[in-house]
């Protein structure tokens, strides 16, 4: 499994956190299993390979971080979503942006450009072209403003 696949799985789990009452750890413990991947593999090819220990740690780090810093990350999304109320942003789009912003802010081992570019590529799979542009614009503004200060 390559890192962008692990990142996409982390986005799925971050999205799922938006509407579950489970803790991040409980969700991760349930989803990062061979059984769970086998059940999802027919629906989505990214689940055909179970993550190894290093990949699972990366996914766990991302999902826990997004969960712990959700309010902060949502604040940045809202700040740069000019003319949009946060409640209007699709949940998948906000999950994609949360993962990228968390990587940029809290994972120095991940290059900022890689986190943002991968977020845009993931968005292309799940969102309309207009929403992809929206995500790219928010992440670009976030990167330019927050990382240059």
PDB file of C-alpha atoms in Angstrom, residues 6-128:
ATOM      1  CA  UNK A   6      -3.275   5.178   3.329  1.00  0.00           C
ATOM      2  CA  UNK A   7      -4.141   8.893   3.198  1.00  0.00           C
ATOM      3  CA  UNK A   8      -7.374   8.143   1.343  1.00  0.00           C
ATOM      4  CA  UNK A   9      -8.322   5.505   3.919  1.00  0.00           C
ATOM      5  CA  UNK A  10      -7.610   8.056   6.662  1.00  0.00           C
ATOM      6  CA  UNK A  11      -9.936  10.470   4.853  1.00  0.00           C
ATOM      7  CA  UNK A  12     -12.679   7.794   4.768  1.00  0.00           C
ATOM      8  CA  UNK A  13     -12.296   7.227   8.495  1.00  0.00           C
ATOM      9  CA  UNK A  14     -12.201  10.960   9.235  1.00  0.00           C
ATOM     10  CA  UNK A  15     -15.394  11.313   7.219  1.00  0.00           C
ATOM     11  CA  UNK A  16     -16.977   8.479   9.186  1.00  0.00           C
ATOM     12  CA  UNK A  17     -16.076  10.244  12.441  1.00  0.00           C
ATOM     13  CA  UNK A  18     -18.353  13.093  11.301  1.00  0.00           C
ATOM     14  CA  UNK A  19     -21.455  11.013  11.905  1.00  0.00           C
ATOM     15  CA  UNK A  20     -20.602   8.326  14.430  1.00  0.00           C
ATOM     16  CA  UNK A  21     -20.668   8.373  18.195  1.00  0.00           C
ATOM     17  CA  UNK A  22     -17.608   6.110  18.355  1.00  0.00           C
ATOM     18  CA  UNK A  23     -14.272   7.451  19.513  1.00  0.00           C
ATOM     19  CA  UNK A  24     -11.473   7.682  16.967  1.00  0.00           C
ATOM     20  CA  UNK A  25      -9.686   4.762  18.645  1.00  0.00           C
ATOM     21  CA  UNK A  26     -12.806   2.575  18.651  1.00  0.00           C
ATOM     22  CA  UNK A  27     -13.417   3.336  14.978  1.00  0.00           C
ATOM     23  CA  UNK A  28      -9.783   2.636  14.081  1.00  0.00           C
ATOM     24  CA  UNK A  29      -9.755  -0.617  16.038  1.00  0.00           C
ATOM     25  CA  UNK A  30     -12.882  -1.757  14.193  1.00  0.00           C
ATOM     26  CA  UNK A  31     -11.904  -0.584  10.709  1.00  0.00           C
ATOM     27  CA  UNK A  32      -8.184  -1.399  10.543  1.00  0.00           C
ATOM     28  CA  UNK A  33      -8.709  -5.158  10.519  1.00  0.00           C
ATOM     29  CA  UNK A  34      -8.324  -7.782   7.818  1.00  0.00           C
ATOM     30  CA  UNK A  35     -12.021  -8.627   8.221  1.00  0.00           C
ATOM     31  CA  UNK A  36     -13.133  -5.045   7.707  1.00  0.00           C
ATOM     32  CA  UNK A  37     -10.889  -4.636   4.662  1.00  0.00           C
ATOM     33  CA  UNK A  38     -12.174  -7.909   3.172  1.00  0.00           C
ATOM     34  CA  UNK A  39     -15.771  -6.730   3.609  1.00  0.00           C
ATOM     35  CA  UNK A  40     -15.030  -3.378   1.917  1.00  0.00           C
ATOM     36  CA  UNK A  41     -12.731  -4.661  -0.849  1.00  0.00           C
ATOM     37  CA  UNK A  42     -15.597  -5.420  -3.240  1.00  0.00           C
ATOM     38  CA  UNK A  43     -16.951  -1.875  -2.894  1.00  0.00           C
ATOM     39  CA  UNK A  44     -13.650  -0.017  -3.139  1.00  0.00           C
ATOM     40  CA  UNK A  45     -10.314  -1.238  -4.502  1.00  0.00           C
ATOM     41  CA  UNK A  46      -8.329   0.739  -1.921  1.00  0.00           C
ATOM     42  CA  UNK A  47      -9.384  -1.869   0.653  1.00  0.00           C
ATOM     43  CA  UNK A  48      -7.890  -4.804  -1.244  1.00  0.00           C
ATOM     44  CA  UNK A  49      -4.615  -4.544   0.671  1.00  0.00           C
ATOM     45  CA  UNK A  50      -4.544  -4.457   4.465  1.00  0.00           C
ATOM     46  CA  UNK A  51      -2.093  -1.851   5.753  1.00  0.00           C
ATOM     47  CA  UNK A  52       1.124  -3.077   7.326  1.00  0.00           C
ATOM     48  CA  UNK A  53       2.106  -1.843  10.812  1.00  0.00           C
ATOM     49  CA  UNK A  54       3.821   1.322   9.512  1.00  0.00           C
ATOM     50  CA  UNK A  55       0.869   2.228   7.268  1.00  0.00           C
ATOM     51  CA  UNK A  56      -1.651   1.491  10.034  1.00  0.00           C
ATOM     52  CA  UNK A  57       0.327   3.761  12.386  1.00  0.00           C
ATOM     53  CA  UNK A  58       0.238   6.535   9.760  1.00  0.00           C
ATOM     54  CA  UNK A  59      -3.547   6.123   9.326  1.00  0.00           C
ATOM     55  CA  UNK A  60      -4.064   6.080  13.101  1.00  0.00           C
ATOM     56  CA  UNK A  61      -1.906   9.184  13.541  1.00  0.00           C
ATOM     57  CA  UNK A  62      -3.878  11.067  10.904  1.00  0.00           C
ATOM     58  CA  UNK A  63      -7.351  10.063  12.090  1.00  0.00           C
ATOM     59  CA  UNK A  64      -6.565  10.697  15.764  1.00  0.00           C
ATOM     60  CA  UNK A  65      -5.007  14.042  14.875  1.00  0.00           C
ATOM     61  CA  UNK A  66      -7.969  15.125  12.775  1.00  0.00           C
ATOM     62  CA  UNK A  67     -10.272  14.089  15.615  1.00  0.00           C
ATOM     63  CA  UNK A  68      -8.250  15.897  18.297  1.00  0.00           C
ATOM     64  CA  UNK A  69      -7.765  19.077  16.242  1.00  0.00           C
ATOM     65  CA  UNK A  70     -11.124  19.065  14.444  1.00  0.00           C
ATOM     66  CA  UNK A  71     -12.341  22.394  15.780  1.00  0.00           C
ATOM     67  CA  UNK A  72      -9.057  24.103  14.902  1.00  0.00           C
ATOM     68  CA  UNK A  73      -9.002  22.586  11.405  1.00  0.00           C
ATOM     69  CA  UNK A  74     -12.645  23.515  10.813  1.00  0.00           C
ATOM     70  CA  UNK A  75     -11.792  27.056  11.880  1.00  0.00           C
ATOM     71  CA  UNK A  76      -9.179  27.259   9.142  1.00  0.00           C
ATOM     72  CA  UNK A  77     -11.590  25.815   6.583  1.00  0.00           C
ATOM     73  CA  UNK A  78     -14.204  28.387   7.561  1.00  0.00           C
ATOM     74  CA  UNK A  79     -11.635  31.207   7.525  1.00  0.00           C
ATOM     75  CA  UNK A  80     -10.610  30.488   3.931  1.00  0.00           C
ATOM     76  CA  UNK A  81     -14.015  29.422   2.586  1.00  0.00           C
ATOM     77  CA  UNK A  82     -14.863  32.944   1.534  1.00  0.00           C
ATOM     78  CA  UNK A  83     -18.600  33.401   1.207  1.00  0.00           C
ATOM     79  CA  UNK A  84     -19.434  29.873   2.408  1.00  0.00           C
ATOM     80  CA  UNK A  85     -20.882  28.792   5.718  1.00  0.00           C
ATOM     81  CA  UNK A  86     -19.096  25.725   7.082  1.00  0.00           C
ATOM     82  CA  UNK A  87     -22.421  23.872   7.246  1.00  0.00           C
ATOM     83  CA  UNK A  88     -22.725  24.130   3.427  1.00  0.00           C
ATOM     84  CA  UNK A  89     -19.405  22.367   2.782  1.00  0.00           C
ATOM     85  CA  UNK A  90     -19.882  18.694   1.874  1.00  0.00           C
ATOM     86  CA  UNK A  91     -18.688  16.319   4.615  1.00  0.00           C
ATOM     87  CA  UNK A  92     -16.345  14.516   2.230  1.00  0.00           C
ATOM     88  CA  UNK A  93     -14.752  17.812   1.185  1.00  0.00           C
ATOM     89  CA  UNK A  94     -14.238  18.876   4.782  1.00  0.00           C
ATOM     90  CA  UNK A  95     -12.729  15.458   5.647  1.00  0.00           C
ATOM     91  CA  UNK A  96     -10.284  15.800   2.744  1.00  0.00           C
ATOM     92  CA  UNK A  97      -9.265  19.288   3.849  1.00  0.00           C
ATOM     93  CA  UNK A  98      -8.956  18.311   7.523  1.00  0.00           C
ATOM     94  CA  UNK A  99      -6.568  15.471   6.665  1.00  0.00           C
ATOM     95  CA  UNK A 100      -4.407  17.716   4.449  1.00  0.00           C
ATOM     96  CA  UNK A 101      -4.340  20.568   6.961  1.00  0.00           C
ATOM     97  CA  UNK A 102      -3.457  18.223   9.801  1.00  0.00           C
ATOM     98  CA  UNK A 103      -0.557  16.818   7.785  1.00  0.00           C
ATOM     99  CA  UNK A 104       0.680  20.310   6.916  1.00  0.00           C
ATOM    100  CA  UNK A 105       0.466  21.569  10.488  1.00  0.00           C
ATOM    101  CA  UNK A 106       1.424  18.563  12.584  1.00  0.00           C
ATOM    102  CA  UNK A 107       3.358  16.096  10.455  1.00  0.00           C
ATOM    103  CA  UNK A 108       6.674  17.703   9.490  1.00  0.00           C
ATOM    104  CA  UNK A 109       7.782  14.451   7.838  1.00  0.00           C
ATOM    105  CA  UNK A 110       5.121  15.004   5.138  1.00  0.00           C
ATOM    106  CA  UNK A 111       5.991  17.720   2.582  1.00  0.00           C
ATOM    107  CA  UNK A 112       3.289  20.410   2.527  1.00  0.00           C
ATOM    108  CA  UNK A 113       2.977  20.290  -1.263  1.00  0.00           C
ATOM    109  CA  UNK A 114       2.509  16.501  -1.170  1.00  0.00           C
ATOM    110  CA  UNK A 115      -0.278  16.741   1.415  1.00  0.00           C
ATOM    111  CA  UNK A 116      -2.110  19.411  -0.596  1.00  0.00           C
ATOM    112  CA  UNK A 117      -1.599  17.786  -4.004  1.00  0.00           C
ATOM    113  CA  UNK A 118      -2.780  14.414  -2.700  1.00  0.00           C
ATOM    114  CA  UNK A 119      -5.847  16.047  -1.154  1.00  0.00           C
ATOM    115  CA  UNK A 120      -6.757  17.531  -4.534  1.00  0.00           C
ATOM    116  CA  UNK A 121      -6.229  14.155  -6.251  1.00  0.00           C
ATOM    117  CA  UNK A 122      -8.425  12.406  -3.669  1.00  0.00           C
ATOM    118  CA  UNK A 123     -11.065  15.111  -4.113  1.00  0.00           C
ATOM    119  CA  UNK A 124     -11.174  14.391  -7.855  1.00  0.00           C
ATOM    120  CA  UNK A 125     -12.410  10.872  -7.047  1.00  0.00           C
ATOM    121  CA  UNK A 126     -15.248  11.993  -4.787  1.00  0.00           C
ATOM    122  CA  UNK A 127     -16.280  15.524  -5.633  1.00  0.00           C
ATOM    123  CA  UNK A 128     -17.458  17.641  -8.554  1.00  0.00           C
TER     124      UNK A 128
END
